[in-house]
């Protein structure tokens, strides 16, 4: 299944994508595609539906983040050896873990707001893992049993804040709008091998990233197991698993985002995103 959330920010409704790529409304079946829905085991019931019997959503509504009620937004750094090399780093002996603030989460095609004074905002196409059931101390063998599905993540990063402003990476990773999720939450039955997916990212029509999840060092089952040794993973938690080479800071000379730029990115079978970079004018009207 390809599950979506559509509508105005903060008022998204649940939907599912039919065989023609159209959105069908799920409001009569579930309240939302959210942590609560996943925890209640609703995916099993949704899988039994005849999608063509559901109401067709007219037009092309805004798509929200593909999962609501995210409790933890966990990210893995330097998880592709060729990306580590382009940044002058080496693959660490254990996964690098950092977090993004949940206030960074936006829809897949929403505007990215360039932080005030930023000169080094960068892009990163990544495979996102969405947790479907709680787990702690889970084995690598059983880890994927606790995964609901996968999605596209753009792990936007302000490199000056991340690397030059002291402390952890989080201050450069958790800026508002730095975590587009979606367009869909694709259930794991439709992704038989998450380690064999083509992934790409363009800026202003130029292809910067063109890679594959096949070159991940630490793979999804390992990452879920590994993280569960440190904390309980809950339904709706998102794990962003790292990026292939081609980020802005790895270009010679480096290239960073500016107001007016367009970002297009996607992962095979998981859909695509596009964002415009705009000036951050402070709190939005709906805050």
Coordinates of C-alpha atoms in Angstrom, one line a residue:
X1 CA 0.0 0.0 0.0
X2 CA 1.0 3.6 -0.6
X3 CA -0.5 5.6 2.2
X4 CA -0.8 9.4 2.1
X5 CA -1.9 12.4 4.2
X6 CA -3.5 15.2 2.2
X7 CA -4.9 18.6 2.9
X8 CA -3.9 21.8 4.7
X9 CA -1.1 21.8 7.2
X10 CA -2.3 20.5 10.5
X11 CA -5.6 19.3 9.1
X12 CA -4.4 16.4 6.9
X13 CA -6.8 13.5 6.1
X14 CA -5.7 9.9 5.5
X15 CA -5.6 8.5 2.0
X16 CA -4.3 5.7 -0.2
X17 CA -3.0 5.6 -3.7
X18 CA -5.0 3.5 -6.2
X19 CA -3.7 1.7 -9.3
X20 CA -4.1 4.9 -11.4
X21 CA -2.1 7.0 -9.0
X22 CA -5.1 8.8 -7.6
X23 CA -5.8 9.4 -4.0
X24 CA -8.7 7.5 -2.4
X25 CA -10.1 8.8 0.9
X26 CA -9.6 6.7 4.1
X27 CA -11.4 8.9 6.5
X28 CA -14.1 6.3 7.2
X29 CA -11.5 3.7 8.0
X30 CA -8.9 5.6 10.1
X31 CA -8.6 9.0 11.7
X32 CA -5.1 9.5 10.3
X33 CA -1.9 7.8 9.0
X34 CA -0.2 8.3 12.3
X35 CA 1.6 6.8 15.3
X36 CA -1.8 5.9 16.9
X37 CA -3.1 4.2 13.7
X38 CA 0.1 2.2 13.3
X39 CA 0.1 1.2 17.0
X40 CA -3.5 0.0 16.7
X41 CA -2.6 -2.5 13.9
X42 CA -4.7 -0.7 11.3
X43 CA -2.4 -1.6 8.4
X44 CA -3.8 -5.2 8.5
X45 CA -7.3 -3.9 8.2
X46 CA -6.4 -1.5 5.4
X47 CA -4.7 -4.2 3.4
X48 CA -8.0 -6.0 3.1
X49 CA -9.9 -3.1 1.5
X50 CA -11.0 -2.9 -2.1
X51 CA -9.3 0.4 -2.9
X52 CA -11.5 1.1 -6.0
X53 CA -14.6 1.2 -3.7
X54 CA -13.2 4.1 -1.7
X55 CA -14.2 7.7 -2.4
X56 CA -11.9 9.4 -5.0
X57 CA -10.3 12.6 -3.8
X58 CA -10.8 15.3 -6.5
X59 CA -8.1 17.5 -7.9
X60 CA -4.5 17.6 -6.7
X61 CA -4.5 18.5 -3.0
X62 CA -1.4 19.3 -1.0
X63 CA 0.4 16.3 0.4
X64 CA 1.3 16.4 4.0
X65 CA 4.1 14.4 5.7
X66 CA 3.3 10.8 5.0
X67 CA 3.1 9.9 8.7
X68 CA 1.7 12.1 11.5
X69 CA 2.4 12.1 15.2
X70 CA 6.1 11.3 14.8
X71 CA 7.6 10.9 18.2
X72 CA 11.3 10.5 17.3
X73 CA 13.1 11.6 14.1
X74 CA 16.3 9.7 14.2
X75 CA 19.1 10.0 11.6
X76 CA 22.2 8.1 10.7
X77 CA 25.3 10.0 9.5
X78 CA 28.1 8.8 7.2
X79 CA 26.3 5.6 6.3
X80 CA 27.6 5.5 2.7
X81 CA 31.4 5.0 2.4
X82 CA 31.6 7.1 -0.8
X83 CA 29.6 10.0 0.9
X84 CA 31.9 9.8 3.9
X85 CA 34.9 10.1 1.6
X86 CA 33.6 13.2 -0.2
X87 CA 33.2 15.0 3.1
X88 CA 36.7 14.0 4.2
X89 CA 35.5 11.5 6.9
X90 CA 35.8 7.8 7.3
X91 CA 33.0 5.3 8.0
X92 CA 32.6 5.1 11.8
X93 CA 32.9 1.7 13.6
X94 CA 29.4 2.2 14.8
X95 CA 26.5 4.2 13.3
X96 CA 26.6 7.9 13.9
X97 CA 23.2 8.9 15.5
X98 CA 21.7 12.4 15.6
X99 CA 18.2 13.7 15.8
X100 CA 16.1 16.2 13.8
X101 CA 13.5 18.2 15.7
X102 CA 9.9 17.1 14.8
X103 CA 9.2 20.7 14.0
X104 CA 11.5 20.2 10.9
X105 CA 8.9 17.8 9.4
X106 CA 7.0 19.2 6.4
X107 CA 5.1 17.7 3.4
X108 CA 7.1 16.4 0.4
X109 CA 6.4 19.4 -1.8
X110 CA 6.3 22.2 0.8
X111 CA 8.6 25.1 0.6
X112 CA 12.0 24.8 2.4
X113 CA 12.7 27.9 4.4
X114 CA 16.4 29.0 4.3
X115 CA 17.4 30.0 7.9
X116 CA 18.1 33.6 8.3
X117 CA 21.7 34.4 7.5
X118 CA 22.4 30.8 6.2
X119 CA 25.1 30.4 3.5
X120 CA 25.7 26.6 3.7
X121 CA 22.3 24.9 3.5
X122 CA 22.7 21.5 1.8
X123 CA 20.6 18.6 0.5
X124 CA 20.6 14.8 1.2
X125 CA 18.2 12.3 -0.3
X126 CA 17.7 9.4 2.1
X127 CA 15.7 6.3 2.7
X128 CA 13.3 6.7 5.7
X129 CA 12.2 3.7 7.8
X130 CA 8.8 4.1 9.6
X131 CA 8.4 2.0 12.7
X132 CA 5.1 0.1 13.0
X133 CA 5.2 -1.6 16.4
X134 CA 7.2 -1.0 19.5
X135 CA 10.5 -2.7 20.0
X136 CA 13.4 -2.7 22.4
X137 CA 16.5 -4.9 22.4
X138 CA 15.2 -6.5 19.2
X139 CA 17.5 -8.8 17.2
X140 CA 18.6 -8.0 13.7
X141 CA 16.7 -11.1 12.5
X142 CA 13.4 -9.9 13.9
X143 CA 14.0 -6.1 13.4
X144 CA 12.0 -5.7 10.2
X145 CA 9.0 -7.3 11.8
X146 CA 8.6 -3.9 13.6
X147 CA 8.8 -1.8 10.4
X148 CA 5.6 -0.4 8.9
X149 CA 7.2 0.8 5.7
X150 CA 9.5 3.2 4.0
X151 CA 9.5 6.7 2.6
X152 CA 11.7 9.4 1.0
X153 CA 13.4 11.9 3.3
X154 CA 15.3 15.0 2.3
X155 CA 17.7 15.4 5.2
X156 CA 18.5 19.1 4.7
X157 CA 21.5 20.4 6.6
X158 CA 23.0 23.8 7.4
X159 CA 26.7 22.8 7.4
X160 CA 28.0 25.9 9.2
X161 CA 25.6 25.3 12.1
X162 CA 26.3 21.5 12.0
X163 CA 30.1 21.6 11.8
X164 CA 31.4 25.1 12.7
X165 CA 29.2 26.2 15.6
X166 CA 30.4 23.7 18.2
X167 CA 28.6 20.9 19.9
X168 CA 26.4 18.2 18.2
X169 CA 25.2 18.1 14.6
X170 CA 21.6 18.7 15.7
X171 CA 21.6 22.5 15.4
X172 CA 22.4 22.2 11.7
X173 CA 19.9 19.4 11.1
X174 CA 16.8 20.4 12.9
X175 CA 15.9 23.8 11.4
X176 CA 12.3 24.4 10.5
X177 CA 11.3 22.6 7.2
X178 CA 14.5 20.6 7.1
X179 CA 12.7 17.2 7.1
X180 CA 10.3 16.7 4.2
X181 CA 8.7 13.3 4.4
X182 CA 6.8 11.4 1.7
X183 CA 5.0 11.6 -0.7
X184 CA 3.9 8.2 0.5
X185 CA 4.4 5.7 3.3
X186 CA 5.0 2.6 1.3
X187 CA 4.3 -0.6 3.3
X188 CA 7.1 -3.0 3.6
X189 CA 5.3 -5.7 1.5
X190 CA 5.8 -3.5 -1.5
X191 CA 9.5 -3.1 -0.8
X192 CA 11.0 -6.6 -0.9
X193 CA 14.6 -5.3 -0.7
X194 CA 15.1 -1.9 0.7
X195 CA 18.8 -2.3 0.0
X196 CA 18.3 -2.3 -3.8
X197 CA 16.7 1.0 -4.6
X198 CA 17.9 3.7 -6.9
X199 CA 17.9 7.2 -5.4
X200 CA 18.6 10.6 -7.0
X201 CA 18.5 14.4 -6.3
X202 CA 18.5 17.4 -8.6
X203 CA 19.0 21.1 -7.9
X204 CA 17.7 23.4 -10.6
X205 CA 17.6 20.5 -13.0
X206 CA 21.2 19.4 -12.4
X207 CA 21.7 15.9 -11.2
X208 CA 23.9 16.0 -8.1
X209 CA 23.1 12.7 -6.4
X210 CA 22.6 9.4 -8.3
X211 CA 23.1 6.4 -6.1
X212 CA 21.6 3.3 -4.6
X213 CA 20.7 2.1 -1.2
X214 CA 22.8 -0.9 -2.1
X215 CA 25.9 1.0 -0.9
X216 CA 24.6 1.6 2.6
X217 CA 27.1 0.4 5.2
X218 CA 24.7 -0.2 8.0
X219 CA 21.4 -1.6 6.6
X220 CA 17.8 -1.2 7.8
X221 CA 17.5 -4.4 9.9
X222 CA 20.8 -3.6 11.6
X223 CA 19.9 0.0 12.2
X224 CA 16.5 -0.9 13.8
X225 CA 18.2 -3.5 16.0
X226 CA 21.1 -1.2 16.9
X227 CA 18.9 1.8 17.8
X228 CA 16.6 -0.4 19.9
X229 CA 19.5 -1.2 22.2
X230 CA 19.6 2.4 23.3
X231 CA 15.9 3.4 23.3
X232 CA 12.4 1.9 22.8
X233 CA 11.3 2.5 19.2
X234 CA 7.6 3.4 19.0
X235 CA 5.1 3.3 16.1
X236 CA 5.5 6.4 13.9
X237 CA 9.2 6.9 14.8
X238 CA 11.2 7.7 11.6
X239 CA 14.8 6.6 11.0
X240 CA 16.6 8.4 8.1
X241 CA 19.4 6.1 7.0
X242 CA 22.0 8.3 5.4
X243 CA 22.8 9.6 1.9
X244 CA 24.9 8.7 -1.1
X245 CA 27.6 11.0 -2.5
X246 CA 26.8 14.2 -4.3
X247 CA 25.9 16.6 -1.5
X248 CA 26.7 20.3 -1.9
X249 CA 29.6 20.4 0.5
X250 CA 31.3 17.6 -1.5
X251 CA 31.4 19.6 -4.7
X252 CA 34.6 21.3 -5.8
X253 CA 34.0 24.1 -5.1
X254 CA 31.1 23.5 -2.7
X255 CA 27.6 24.4 -3.8
X256 CA 24.8 25.4 -1.4
X257 CA 21.2 26.3 -1.6
X258 CA 19.9 29.8 -2.1
X259 CA 16.5 31.4 -2.2
X260 CA 14.7 30.5 -5.5
X261 CA 16.4 27.1 -6.0
X262 CA 14.3 24.1 -6.8
X263 CA 15.1 20.6 -5.3
X264 CA 13.7 17.4 -6.9
X265 CA 14.5 14.0 -5.4
X266 CA 13.2 10.5 -5.3
X267 CA 13.7 6.9 -4.5
X268 CA 12.7 4.0 -6.7
X269 CA 9.2 2.7 -5.8
X270 CA 8.8 5.3 -3.0
X271 CA 7.9 8.4 -5.1
X272 CA 9.4 11.8 -5.5
X273 CA 9.5 15.2 -3.8
X274 CA 10.0 18.7 -5.0
X275 CA 10.7 21.8 -2.9
X276 CA 11.3 25.5 -3.5
X277 CA 13.8 27.3 -1.3
X278 CA 12.3 30.5 0.2
X279 CA 13.3 33.1 2.7
X280 CA 12.5 32.2 6.4
X281 CA 10.3 35.1 7.6
X282 CA 9.8 33.7 11.1
X283 CA 6.7 32.0 12.4
X284 CA 4.2 31.0 9.7
X285 CA 0.6 32.2 9.8
X286 CA -0.7 28.8 11.0
X287 CA 1.9 28.5 13.9

